[in-house]
JSON list of N, CA and C in Angstrom, two decimals:
[
{"chain": "A", "resi": 10, "resn": "UNK", "atom": "N", "xyz": [2.68, -3.65, -19.69]},
{"chain": "A", "resi": 10, "resn": "UNK", "atom": "CA", "xyz": [3.17, -4.46, -20.41]},
{"chain": "A", "resi": 10, "resn": "UNK", "atom": "C", "xyz": [3.01, -4.24, -22.11]},
{"chain": "A", "resi": 11, "resn": "UNK", "atom": "N", "xyz": [1.59, -3.95, -22.23]},
{"chain": "A", "resi": 11, "resn": "UNK", "atom": "CA", "xyz": [1.16, -3.23, -23.81]},
{"chain": "A", "resi": 11, "resn": "UNK", "atom": "C", "xyz": [1.73, -2.65, -24.20]},
{"chain": "A", "resi": 12, "resn": "UNK", "atom": "N", "xyz": [2.14, -1.00, -23.01]},
{"chain": "A", "resi": 12, "resn": "UNK", "atom": "CA", "xyz": [2.42, 0.06, -23.41]},
{"chain": "A", "resi": 12, "resn": "UNK", "atom": "C", "xyz": [4.21, -0.17, -24.04]},
{"chain": "A", "resi": 13, "resn": "UNK", "atom": "N", "xyz": [4.74, -1.48, -23.14]},
{"chain": "A", "resi": 13, "resn": "UNK", "atom": "CA", "xyz": [6.51, -1.48, -23.80]},
{"chain": "A", "resi": 13, "resn": "UNK", "atom": "C", "xyz": [6.47, -2.36, -25.19]},
{"chain": "A", "resi": 14, "resn": "UNK", "atom": "N", "xyz": [5.19, -3.12, -25.21]},
{"chain": "A", "resi": 14, "resn": "UNK", "atom": "CA", "xyz": [5.47, -3.85, -26.42]},
{"chain": "A", "resi": 14, "resn": "UNK", "atom": "C", "xyz": [5.78, -5.14, -25.92]},
{"chain": "A", "resi": 15, "resn": "UNK", "atom": "N", "xyz": [6.36, -5.71, -24.74]},
{"chain": "A", "resi": 15, "resn": "UNK", "atom": "CA", "xyz": [6.68, -6.83, -24.03]},
{"chain": "A", "resi": 15, "resn": "UNK", "atom": "C", "xyz": [5.90, -7.61, -23.25]},
{"chain": "A", "resi": 16, "resn": "UNK", "atom": "N", "xyz": [5.68, -8.88, -23.09]},
{"chain": "A", "resi": 16, "resn": "UNK", "atom": "CA", "xyz": [4.84, -9.63, -23.05]},
{"chain": "A", "resi": 16, "resn": "UNK", "atom": "C", "xyz": [4.62, -9.32, -20.97]},
{"chain": "A", "resi": 17, "resn": "UNK", "atom": "N", "xyz": [3.55, -9.62, -20.67]},
{"chain": "A", "resi": 17, "resn": "UNK", "atom": "CA", "xyz": [3.57, -9.31, -19.09]},
{"chain": "A", "resi": 17, "resn": "UNK", "atom": "C", "xyz": [4.67, -10.16, -18.06]},
{"chain": "A", "resi": 18, "resn": "UNK", "atom": "N", "xyz": [4.73, -11.21, -18.86]},
{"chain": "A", "resi": 18, "resn": "UNK", "atom": "CA", "xyz": [5.80, -12.49, -17.68]},
{"chain": "A", "resi": 18, "resn": "UNK", "atom": "C", "xyz": [7.23, -11.66, -18.01]},
{"chain": "A", "resi": 19, "resn": "UNK", "atom": "N", "xyz": [7.45, -11.52, -19.04]},
{"chain": "A", "resi": 19, "resn": "UNK", "atom": "CA", "xyz": [9.02, -10.34, -19.11]},
{"chain": "A", "resi": 19, "resn": "UNK", "atom": "C", "xyz": [8.93, -9.25, -18.42]},
{"chain": "A", "resi": 20, "resn": "UNK", "atom": "N", "xyz": [8.21, -8.11, -18.33]},
{"chain": "A", "resi": 20, "resn": "UNK", "atom": "CA", "xyz": [8.08, -6.94, -17.80]},
{"chain": "A", "resi": 20, "resn": "UNK", "atom": "C", "xyz": [8.18, -7.28, -16.45]},
{"chain": "A", "resi": 21, "resn": "UNK", "atom": "N", "xyz": [7.13, -8.35, -15.85]},
{"chain": "A", "resi": 21, "resn": "UNK", "atom": "CA", "xyz": [7.36, -8.99, -14.37]},
{"chain": "A", "resi": 21, "resn": "UNK", "atom": "C", "xyz": [8.79, -9.56, -14.16]},
{"chain": "A", "resi": 22, "resn": "UNK", "atom": "N", "xyz": [9.36, -10.53, -14.68]},
{"chain": "A", "resi": 22, "resn": "UNK", "atom": "CA", "xyz": [10.75, -10.77, -14.58]},
{"chain": "A", "resi": 22, "resn": "UNK", "atom": "C", "xyz": [11.91, -9.86, -14.34]},
{"chain": "A", "resi": 23, "resn": "UNK", "atom": "N", "xyz": [11.91, -8.49, -15.21]},
{"chain": "A", "resi": 23, "resn": "UNK", "atom": "CA", "xyz": [12.85, -7.18, -15.26]},
{"chain": "A", "resi": 23, "resn": "UNK", "atom": "C", "xyz": [12.36, -6.23, -14.03]},
{"chain": "A", "resi": 24, "resn": "UNK", "atom": "N", "xyz": [11.27, -6.19, -13.77]},
{"chain": "A", "resi": 24, "resn": "UNK", "atom": "CA", "xyz": [10.89, -5.63, -12.91]},
{"chain": "A", "resi": 24, "resn": "UNK", "atom": "C", "xyz": [11.29, -6.05, -11.16]},
{"chain": "A", "resi": 25, "resn": "UNK", "atom": "N", "xyz": [11.33, -7.61, -10.87]},
{"chain": "A", "resi": 25, "resn": "UNK", "atom": "CA", "xyz": [11.81, -7.83, -10.20]},
{"chain": "A", "resi": 25, "resn": "UNK", "atom": "C", "xyz": [13.51, -7.71, -9.87]},
{"chain": "A", "resi": 26, "resn": "UNK", "atom": "N", "xyz": [13.92, -8.29, -11.38]},
{"chain": "A", "resi": 26, "resn": "UNK", "atom": "CA", "xyz": [15.41, -8.29, -11.14]},
{"chain": "A", "resi": 26, "resn": "UNK", "atom": "C", "xyz": [15.76, -6.50, -10.95]},
{"chain": "A", "resi": 27, "resn": "UNK", "atom": "N", "xyz": [15.44, -5.63, -11.39]},
{"chain": "A", "resi": 27, "resn": "UNK", "atom": "CA", "xyz": [15.97, -4.47, -11.09]},
{"chain": "A", "resi": 27, "resn": "UNK", "atom": "C", "xyz": [15.44, -4.04, -9.99]},
{"chain": "A", "resi": 28, "resn": "UNK", "atom": "N", "xyz": [14.14, -4.16, -9.07]},
{"chain": "A", "resi": 28, "resn": "UNK", "atom": "CA", "xyz": [13.76, -3.66, -7.84]},
{"chain": "A", "resi": 28, "resn": "UNK", "atom": "C", "xyz": [14.12, -5.03, -6.66]},
{"chain": "A", "resi": 29, "resn": "UNK", "atom": "N", "xyz": [14.04, -5.98, -6.67]},
{"chain": "A", "resi": 29, "resn": "UNK", "atom": "CA", "xyz": [13.89, -6.70, -5.83]},
{"chain": "A", "resi": 29, "resn": "UNK", "atom": "C", "xyz": [12.77, -7.32, -5.21]},
{"chain": "A", "resi": 30, "resn": "UNK", "atom": "N", "xyz": [11.81, -6.39, -6.12]},
{"chain": "A", "resi": 30, "resn": "UNK", "atom": "CA", "xyz": [10.47, -7.17, -5.49]},
{"chain": "A", "resi": 30, "resn": "UNK", "atom": "C", "xyz": [9.44, -7.29, -6.97]},
{"chain": "A", "resi": 31, "resn": "UNK", "atom": "N", "xyz": [8.36, -8.02, -6.10]},
{"chain": "A", "resi": 31, "resn": "UNK", "atom": "CA", "xyz": [7.40, -8.07, -7.42]},
{"chain": "A", "resi": 31, "resn": "UNK", "atom": "C", "xyz": [6.50, -6.99, -7.93]},
{"chain": "A", "resi": 32, "resn": "UNK", "atom": "N", "xyz": [5.80, -6.33, -8.98]},
{"chain": "A", "resi": 32, "resn": "UNK", "atom": "CA", "xyz": [4.86, -5.54, -9.22]},
{"chain": "A", "resi": 32, "resn": "UNK", "atom": "C", "xyz": [3.85, -5.47, -8.07]},
{"chain": "A", "resi": 33, "resn": "UNK", "atom": "N", "xyz": [3.07, -6.62, -7.75]},
{"chain": "A", "resi": 33, "resn": "UNK", "atom": "CA", "xyz": [2.18, -6.69, -6.56]},
{"chain": "A", "resi": 33, "resn": "UNK", "atom": "C", "xyz": [2.68, -6.00, -5.62]},
{"chain": "A", "resi": 34, "resn": "UNK", "atom": "N", "xyz": [3.94, -6.39, -4.92]},
{"chain": "A", "resi": 34, "resn": "UNK", "atom": "CA", "xyz": [4.65, -5.82, -3.80]},
{"chain": "A", "resi": 34, "resn": "UNK", "atom": "C", "xyz": [5.00, -4.19, -3.56]},
{"chain": "A", "resi": 35, "resn": "UNK", "atom": "N", "xyz": [5.42, -4.11, -4.82]},
{"chain": "A", "resi": 35, "resn": "UNK", "atom": "CA", "xyz": [5.87, -2.73, -4.73]},
{"chain": "A", "resi": 35, "resn": "UNK", "atom": "C", "xyz": [4.36, -1.80, -4.98]},
{"chain": "A", "resi": 36, "resn": "UNK", "atom": "N", "xyz": [3.48, -1.99, -5.45]},
{"chain": "A", "resi": 36, "resn": "UNK", "atom": "CA", "xyz": [1.71, -1.59, -5.43]},
{"chain": "A", "resi": 36, "resn": "UNK", "atom": "C", "xyz": [1.39, -1.45, -3.84]},
{"chain": "A", "resi": 37, "resn": "UNK", "atom": "N", "xyz": [1.56, -2.72, -3.39]},
{"chain": "A", "resi": 37, "resn": "UNK", "atom": "CA", "xyz": [0.86, -2.88, -2.00]},
{"chain": "A", "resi": 37, "resn": "UNK", "atom": "C", "xyz": [1.97, -1.91, -0.74]},
{"chain": "A", "resi": 38, "resn": "UNK", "atom": "N", "xyz": [3.12, -1.74, -1.44]},
{"chain": "A", "resi": 38, "resn": "UNK", "atom": "CA", "xyz": [3.86, -0.89, -0.43]},
{"chain": "A", "resi": 38, "resn": "UNK", "atom": "C", "xyz": [3.82, 0.52, -0.66]},
{"chain": "A", "resi": 39, "resn": "UNK", "atom": "N", "xyz": [3.67, 1.07, -1.82]},
{"chain": "A", "resi": 39, "resn": "UNK", "atom": "CA", "xyz": [3.35, 2.39, -2.24]},
{"chain": "A", "resi": 39, "resn": "UNK", "atom": "C", "xyz": [2.03, 2.56, -1.49]},
{"chain": "A", "resi": 40, "resn": "UNK", "atom": "N", "xyz": [0.79, 2.02, -1.90]},
{"chain": "A", "resi": 40, "resn": "UNK", "atom": "CA", "xyz": [-0.64, 2.31, -1.23]},
{"chain": "A", "resi": 40, "resn": "UNK", "atom": "C", "xyz": [-0.23, 1.90, 0.17]},
{"chain": "A", "resi": 41, "resn": "UNK", "atom": "N", "xyz": [0.50, 1.27, 1.11]},
{"chain": "A", "resi": 41, "resn": "UNK", "atom": "CA", "xyz": [0.52, 1.29, 2.35]},
{"chain": "A", "resi": 41, "resn": "UNK", "atom": "C", "xyz": [1.02, 2.69, 3.20]},
{"chain": "A", "resi": 42, "resn": "UNK", "atom": "N", "xyz": [2.24, 2.97, 1.94]},
{"chain": "A", "resi": 42, "resn": "UNK", "atom": "CA", "xyz": [2.72, 4.25, 2.53]},
{"chain": "A", "resi": 42, "resn": "UNK", "atom": "C", "xyz": [2.47, 5.42, 1.96]},
{"chain": "A", "resi": 43, "resn": "UNK", "atom": "N", "xyz": [1.28, 5.56, 1.64]},
{"chain": "A", "resi": 43, "resn": "UNK", "atom": "CA", "xyz": [0.09, 6.58, 0.94]},
{"chain": "A", "resi": 43, "resn": "UNK", "atom": "C", "xyz": [-0.41, 6.53, 2.31]},
{"chain": "A", "resi": 44, "resn": "UNK", "atom": "N", "xyz": [-1.13, 5.39, 2.62]},
{"chain": "A", "resi": 44, "resn": "UNK", "atom": "CA", "xyz": [-2.16, 5.11, 3.89]},
{"chain": "A", "resi": 44, "resn": "UNK", "atom": "C", "xyz": [-1.45, 5.96, 5.31]},
{"chain": "A", "resi": 45, "resn": "UNK", "atom": "N", "xyz": [-0.21, 5.73, 5.29]},
{"chain": "A", "resi": 45, "resn": "UNK", "atom": "CA", "xyz": [0.65, 6.01, 6.55]},
{"chain": "A", "resi": 45, "resn": "UNK", "atom": "C", "xyz": [0.35, 7.44, 6.76]},
{"chain": "A", "resi": 46, "resn": "UNK", "atom": "N", "xyz": [0.67, 8.12, 5.36]},
{"chain": "A", "resi": 46, "resn": "UNK", "atom": "CA", "xyz": [0.28, 9.58, 5.29]},
{"chain": "A", "resi": 46, "resn": "UNK", "atom": "C", "xyz": [-0.76, 10.32, 5.41]},
{"chain": "A", "resi": 47, "resn": "UNK", "atom": "N", "xyz": [-1.98, 9.55, 4.88]},
{"chain": "A", "resi": 47, "resn": "UNK", "atom": "CA", "xyz": [-3.20, 9.88, 4.88]},
{"chain": "A", "resi": 47, "resn": "UNK", "atom": "C", "xyz": [-3.62, 9.72, 6.81]},
{"chain": "A", "resi": 48, "resn": "UNK", "atom": "N", "xyz": [-2.95, 8.65, 7.56]},
{"chain": "A", "resi": 48, "resn": "UNK", "atom": "CA", "xyz": [-3.38, 8.76, 8.55]},
{"chain": "A", "resi": 48, "resn": "UNK", "atom": "C", "xyz": [-2.78, 9.88, 9.71]},
{"chain": "A", "resi": 49, "resn": "UNK", "atom": "N", "xyz": [-1.90, 9.58, 8.97]},
{"chain": "A", "resi": 49, "resn": "UNK", "atom": "CA", "xyz": [-1.17, 10.95, 10.05]},
{"chain": "A", "resi": 49, "resn": "UNK", "atom": "C", "xyz": [-1.61, 12.37, 9.72]},
{"chain": "A", "resi": 50, "resn": "UNK", "atom": "N", "xyz": [-1.67, 12.84, 8.63]},
{"chain": "A", "resi": 50, "resn": "UNK", "atom": "CA", "xyz": [-1.90, 14.11, 8.35]},
{"chain": "A", "resi": 50, "resn": "UNK", "atom": "C", "xyz": [-3.17, 14.55, 7.89]},
{"chain": "A", "resi": 51, "resn": "UNK", "atom": "N", "xyz": [-4.08, 13.37, 7.73]},
{"chain": "A", "resi": 51, "resn": "UNK", "atom": "CA", "xyz": [-5.66, 13.85, 7.30]},
{"chain": "A", "resi": 51, "resn": "UNK", "atom": "C", "xyz": [-6.57, 13.34, 8.41]},
{"chain": "A", "resi": 52, "resn": "UNK", "atom": "N", "xyz": [-7.86, 13.90, 8.26]},
{"chain": "A", "resi": 52, "resn": "UNK", "atom": "CA", "xyz": [-8.96, 13.20, 9.24]},
{"chain": "A", "resi": 52, "resn": "UNK", "atom": "C", "xyz": [-9.96, 12.33, 8.50]},
{"chain": "A", "resi": 53, "resn": "UNK", "atom": "N", "xyz": [-9.43, 11.78, 7.24]},
{"chain": "A", "resi": 53, "resn": "UNK", "atom": "CA", "xyz": [-10.19, 10.49, 6.57]},
{"chain": "A", "resi": 53, "resn": "UNK", "atom": "C", "xyz": [-10.00, 9.44, 7.51]},
{"chain": "A", "resi": 54, "resn": "UNK", "atom": "N", "xyz": [-11.59, 9.15, 7.56]},
{"chain": "A", "resi": 54, "resn": "UNK", "atom": "CA", "xyz": [-11.64, 7.54, 8.18]},
{"chain": "A", "resi": 54, "resn": "UNK", "atom": "C", "xyz": [-11.05, 6.68, 7.53]},
{"chain": "A", "resi": 55, "resn": "UNK", "atom": "N", "xyz": [-10.94, 5.89, 8.11]},
{"chain": "A", "resi": 55, "resn": "UNK", "atom": "CA", "xyz": [-10.41, 4.46, 7.80]},
{"chain": "A", "resi": 55, "resn": "UNK", "atom": "C", "xyz": [-11.25, 4.24, 6.17]},
{"chain": "A", "resi": 56, "resn": "UNK", "atom": "N", "xyz": [-12.45, 4.21, 6.18]},
{"chain": "A", "resi": 56, "resn": "UNK", "atom": "CA", "xyz": [-13.07, 3.38, 5.12]},
{"chain": "A", "resi": 56, "resn": "UNK", "atom": "C", "xyz": [-12.82, 4.69, 4.08]},
{"chain": "A", "resi": 57, "resn": "UNK", "atom": "N", "xyz": [-12.75, 5.77, 4.26]},
{"chain": "A", "resi": 57, "resn": "UNK", "atom": "CA", "xyz": [-12.31, 6.76, 2.92]},
{"chain": "A", "resi": 57, "resn": "UNK", "atom": "C", "xyz": [-11.03, 6.35, 2.66]},
{"chain": "A", "resi": 58, "resn": "UNK", "atom": "N", "xyz": [-10.32, 5.86, 3.70]},
{"chain": "A", "resi": 58, "resn": "UNK", "atom": "CA", "xyz": [-8.62, 6.01, 2.90]},
{"chain": "A", "resi": 58, "resn": "UNK", "atom": "C", "xyz": [-8.65, 4.64, 2.57]},
{"chain": "A", "resi": 59, "resn": "UNK", "atom": "N", "xyz": [-9.38, 3.76, 2.61]},
{"chain": "A", "resi": 59, "resn": "UNK", "atom": "CA", "xyz": [-9.85, 2.32, 2.17]},
{"chain": "A", "resi": 59, "resn": "UNK", "atom": "C", "xyz": [-9.83, 2.59, 0.55]},
{"chain": "A", "resi": 60, "resn": "UNK", "atom": "N", "xyz": [-11.25, 3.16, 0.35]},
{"chain": "A", "resi": 60, "resn": "UNK", "atom": "CA", "xyz": [-11.46, 3.34, -0.64]},
{"chain": "A", "resi": 60, "resn": "UNK", "atom": "C", "xyz": [-10.82, 4.19, -1.65]},
{"chain": "A", "resi": 61, "resn": "UNK", "atom": "N", "xyz": [-10.51, 5.43, -1.25]},
{"chain": "A", "resi": 61, "resn": "UNK", "atom": "CA", "xyz": [-9.16, 6.06, -2.02]},
{"chain": "A", "resi": 61, "resn": "UNK", "atom": "C", "xyz": [-7.90, 5.86, -2.25]},
{"chain": "A", "resi": 62, "resn": "UNK", "atom": "N", "xyz": [-7.28, 4.24, -1.94]},
{"chain": "A", "resi": 62, "resn": "UNK", "atom": "CA", "xyz": [-6.57, 3.70, -2.35]},
{"chain": "A", "resi": 62, "resn": "UNK", "atom": "C", "xyz": [-7.10, 2.30, -3.22]},
{"chain": "A", "resi": 63, "resn": "UNK", "atom": "N", "xyz": [-8.17, 2.29, -3.24]},
{"chain": "A", "resi": 63, "resn": "UNK", "atom": "CA", "xyz": [-8.73, 0.98, -4.28]},
{"chain": "A", "resi": 63, "resn": "UNK", "atom": "C", "xyz": [-8.33, -0.23, -3.49]},
{"chain": "A", "resi": 64, "resn": "UNK", "atom": "N", "xyz": [-8.91, -0.62, -2.29]},
{"chain": "A", "resi": 64, "resn": "UNK", "atom": "CA", "xyz": [-8.75, -1.38, -1.62]},
{"chain": "A", "resi": 64, "resn": "UNK", "atom": "C", "xyz": [-10.17, -2.17, -1.49]},
{"chain": "A", "resi": 65, "resn": "UNK", "atom": "N", "xyz": [-10.03, -3.51, -1.85]},
{"chain": "A", "resi": 65, "resn": "UNK", "atom": "CA", "xyz": [-11.86, -3.73, -2.14]},
{"chain": "A", "resi": 65, "resn": "UNK", "atom": "C", "xyz": [-12.65, -3.84, -0.71]},
{"chain": "A", "resi": 66, "resn": "UNK", "atom": "N", "xyz": [-12.08, -3.51, 0.67]},
{"chain": "A", "resi": 66, "resn": "UNK", "atom": "CA", "xyz": [-12.90, -3.54, 1.85]},
{"chain": "A", "resi": 66, "resn": "UNK", "atom": "C", "xyz": [-12.11, -2.58, 3.06]},
{"chain": "A", "resi": 67, "resn": "UNK", "atom": "N", "xyz": [-12.68, -2.24, 3.78]},
{"chain": "A", "resi": 67, "resn": "UNK", "atom": "CA", "xyz": [-11.80, -1.63, 4.92]},
{"chain": "A", "resi": 67, "resn": "UNK", "atom": "C", "xyz": [-11.30, -2.55, 5.67]},
{"chain": "A", "resi": 68, "resn": "UNK", "atom": "N", "xyz": [-11.86, -3.75, 5.71]},
{"chain": "A", "resi": 68, "resn": "UNK", "atom": "CA", "xyz": [-11.28, -5.38, 6.18]},
{"chain": "A", "resi": 68, "resn": "UNK", "atom": "C", "xyz": [-9.87, -5.53, 5.81]},
{"chain": "A", "resi": 69, "resn": "UNK", "atom": "N", "xyz": [-10.06, -5.45, 4.11]},
{"chain": "A", "resi": 69, "resn": "UNK", "atom": "CA", "xyz": [-8.79, -6.14, 3.58]},
{"chain": "A", "resi": 69, "resn": "UNK", "atom": "C", "xyz": [-7.79, -4.92, 4.08]},
{"chain": "A", "resi": 70, "resn": "UNK", "atom": "N", "xyz": [-8.11, -3.61, 3.71]},
{"chain": "A", "resi": 70, "resn": "UNK", "atom": "CA", "xyz": [-7.32, -2.50, 3.93]},
{"chain": "A", "resi": 70, "resn": "UNK", "atom": "C", "xyz": [-6.32, -3.14, 5.39]},
{"chain": "A", "resi": 71, "resn": "UNK", "atom": "N", "xyz": [-7.48, -3.15, 6.60]},
{"chain": "A", "resi": 71, "resn": "UNK", "atom": "CA", "xyz": [-6.62, -3.13, 7.75]},
{"chain": "A", "resi": 71, "resn": "UNK", "atom": "C", "xyz": [-5.85, -4.61, 7.76]},
{"chain": "A", "resi": 72, "resn": "UNK", "atom": "N", "xyz": [-6.22, -5.45, 6.71]},
{"chain": "A", "resi": 72, "resn": "UNK", "atom": "CA", "xyz": [-5.17, -6.74, 7.08]},
{"chain": "A", "resi": 72, "resn": "UNK", "atom": "C", "xyz": [-3.79, -6.73, 6.61]},
{"chain": "A", "resi": 73, "resn": "UNK", "atom": "N", "xyz": [-4.37, -6.00, 5.03]},
{"chain": "A", "resi": 73, "resn": "UNK", "atom": "CA", "xyz": [-2.99, -5.38, 4.36]},
{"chain": "A", "resi": 73, "resn": "UNK", "atom": "C", "xyz": [-2.04, -4.61, 5.36]},
{"chain": "A", "resi": 74, "resn": "UNK", "atom": "N", "xyz": [-2.48, -3.52, 5.57]},
{"chain": "A", "resi": 74, "resn": "UNK", "atom": "CA", "xyz": [-1.94, -2.84, 6.49]},
{"chain": "A", "resi": 74, "resn": "UNK", "atom": "C", "xyz": [-1.12, -3.23, 7.37]},
{"chain": "A", "resi": 75, "resn": "UNK", "atom": "N", "xyz": [-1.80, -4.17, 8.66]},
{"chain": "A", "resi": 75, "resn": "UNK", "atom": "CA", "xyz": [-1.17, -4.61, 9.54]},
{"chain": "A", "resi": 75, "resn": "UNK", "atom": "C", "xyz": [-0.49, -5.65, 9.52]},
{"chain": "A", "resi": 76, "resn": "UNK", "atom": "N", "xyz": [-0.37, -6.44, 8.08]},
{"chain": "A", "resi": 76, "resn": "UNK", "atom": "CA", "xyz": [0.75, -7.48, 7.97]},
{"chain": "A", "resi": 76, "resn": "UNK", "atom": "C", "xyz": [2.17, -6.53, 7.27]},
{"chain": "A", "resi": 77, "resn": "UNK", "atom": "N", "xyz": [1.71, -5.44, 6.92]},
{"chain": "A", "resi": 77, "resn": "UNK", "atom": "CA", "xyz": [2.80, -4.71, 6.35]},
{"chain": "A", "resi": 77, "resn": "UNK", "atom": "C", "xyz": [3.66, -4.24, 7.62]},
{"chain": "A", "resi": 78, "resn": "UNK", "atom": "N", "xyz": [2.76, -3.38, 8.46]},
{"chain": "A", "resi": 78, "resn": "UNK", "atom": "CA", "xyz": [3.31, -2.85, 9.42]},
{"chain": "A", "resi": 78, "resn": "UNK", "atom": "C", "xyz": [3.42, -3.07, 10.94]},
{"chain": "A", "resi": 79, "resn": "UNK", "atom": "N", "xyz": [2.33, -4.55, 10.83]},
{"chain": "A", "resi": 79, "resn": "UNK", "atom": "CA", "xyz": [2.81, -4.72, 12.60]},
{"chain": "A", "resi": 79, "resn": "UNK", "atom": "C", "xyz": [1.55, -4.12, 13.46]},
{"chain": "A", "resi": 80, "resn": "UNK", "atom": "N", "xyz": [0.60, -3.05, 12.72]},
{"chain": "A", "resi": 80, "resn": "UNK", "atom": "CA", "xyz": [-0.04, -2.63, 13.69]},
{"chain": "A", "resi": 80, "resn": "UNK", "atom": "C", "xyz": [-1.37, -2.10, 12.87]},
{"chain": "A", "resi": 81, "resn": "UNK", "atom": "N", "xyz": [-2.71, -2.06, 13.40]},
{"chain": "A", "resi": 81, "resn": "UNK", "atom": "CA", "xyz": [-3.80, -1.88, 12.29]},
{"chain": "A", "resi": 81, "resn": "UNK", "atom": "C", "xyz": [-3.40, -0.34, 12.16]},
{"chain": "A", "resi": 82, "resn": "UNK", "atom": "N", "xyz": [-4.22, 0.25, 11.27]},
{"chain": "A", "resi": 82, "resn": "UNK", "atom": "CA", "xyz": [-4.23, 1.41, 10.85]},
{"chain": "A", "resi": 82, "resn": "UNK", "atom": "C", "xyz": [-4.88, 2.52, 12.01]},
{"chain": "A", "resi": 83, "resn": "UNK", "atom": "N", "xyz": [-6.05, 1.97, 13.04]},
{"chain": "A", "resi": 83, "resn": "UNK", "atom": "CA", "xyz": [-5.99, 2.85, 13.69]},
{"chain": "A", "resi": 83, "resn": "UNK", "atom": "C", "xyz": [-4.88, 2.68, 14.79]},
{"chain": "A", "resi": 84, "resn": "UNK", "atom": "N", "xyz": [-4.35, 1.82, 15.33]},
{"chain": "A", "resi": 84, "resn": "UNK", "atom": "CA", "xyz": [-3.56, 1.66, 16.37]},
{"chain": "A", "resi": 84, "resn": "UNK", "atom": "C", "xyz": [-2.12, 2.81, 15.56]},
{"chain": "A", "resi": 85, "resn": "UNK", "atom": "N", "xyz": [-1.97, 2.35, 14.22]},
{"chain": "A", "resi": 85, "resn": "UNK", "atom": "CA", "xyz": [-0.77, 3.91, 13.53]},
{"chain": "A", "resi": 85, "resn": "UNK", "atom": "C", "xyz": [-0.91, 5.08, 13.93]},
{"chain": "A", "resi": 86, "resn": "UNK", "atom": "N", "xyz": [-2.24, 5.27, 13.18]},
{"chain": "A", "resi": 86, "resn": "UNK", "atom": "CA", "xyz": [-3.08, 6.86, 13.82]},
{"chain": "A", "resi": 86, "resn": "UNK", "atom": "C", "xyz": [-2.59, 7.12, 15.07]},
{"chain": "A", "resi": 87, "resn": "UNK", "atom": "N", "xyz": [-3.22, 6.53, 16.00]},
{"chain": "A", "resi": 87, "resn": "UNK", "atom": "CA", "xyz": [-3.04, 6.83, 17.57]},
{"chain": "A", "resi": 87, "resn": "UNK", "atom": "C", "xyz": [-1.55, 7.00, 17.77]},
{"chain": "A", "resi": 88, "resn": "UNK", "atom": "N", "xyz": [-0.55, 6.24, 17.22]},
{"chain": "A", "resi": 88, "resn": "UNK", "atom": "CA", "xyz": [0.89, 6.35, 17.55]},
{"chain": "A", "resi": 88, "resn": "UNK", "atom": "C", "xyz": [1.48, 7.58, 17.76]},
{"chain": "A", "resi": 89, "resn": "UNK", "atom": "N", "xyz": [0.89, 8.11, 15.92]},
{"chain": "A", "resi": 89, "resn": "UNK", "atom": "CA", "xyz": [1.76, 8.97, 15.08]},
{"chain": "A", "resi": 89, "resn": "UNK", "atom": "C", "xyz": [1.27, 10.56, 15.67]},
{"chain": "A", "resi": 90, "resn": "UNK", "atom": "N", "xyz": [-0.19, 10.30, 16.53]},
{"chain": "A", "resi": 90, "resn": "UNK", "atom": "CA", "xyz": [-0.52, 11.66, 16.99]},
{"chain": "A", "resi": 90, "resn": "UNK", "atom": "C", "xyz": [-0.07, 11.88, 17.83]},
{"chain": "A", "resi": 91, "resn": "UNK", "atom": "N", "xyz": [0.55, 11.30, 18.95]},
{"chain": "A", "resi": 91, "resn": "UNK", "atom": "CA", "xyz": [0.89, 11.07, 20.25]},
{"chain": "A", "resi": 91, "resn": "UNK", "atom": "C", "xyz": [1.68, 12.67, 20.47]}
]
């Protein structure tokens, strides 16, 4: 918002109008998308992925991941590596 010169509320409202989602939802979905890629194509641990994507803890990462995808990060990794 500071970069644009508009108020944070205005930027949030316009973002939602244009994308149909909140800025927070967009960031969360982007992080989970990146986590899926890291789980599939890297050998990084869940703790390393959690830290890399700036989650406050591994347990919070696991909770958010399951909320979005319906499975835990470990389950997701096992599914995509079959």
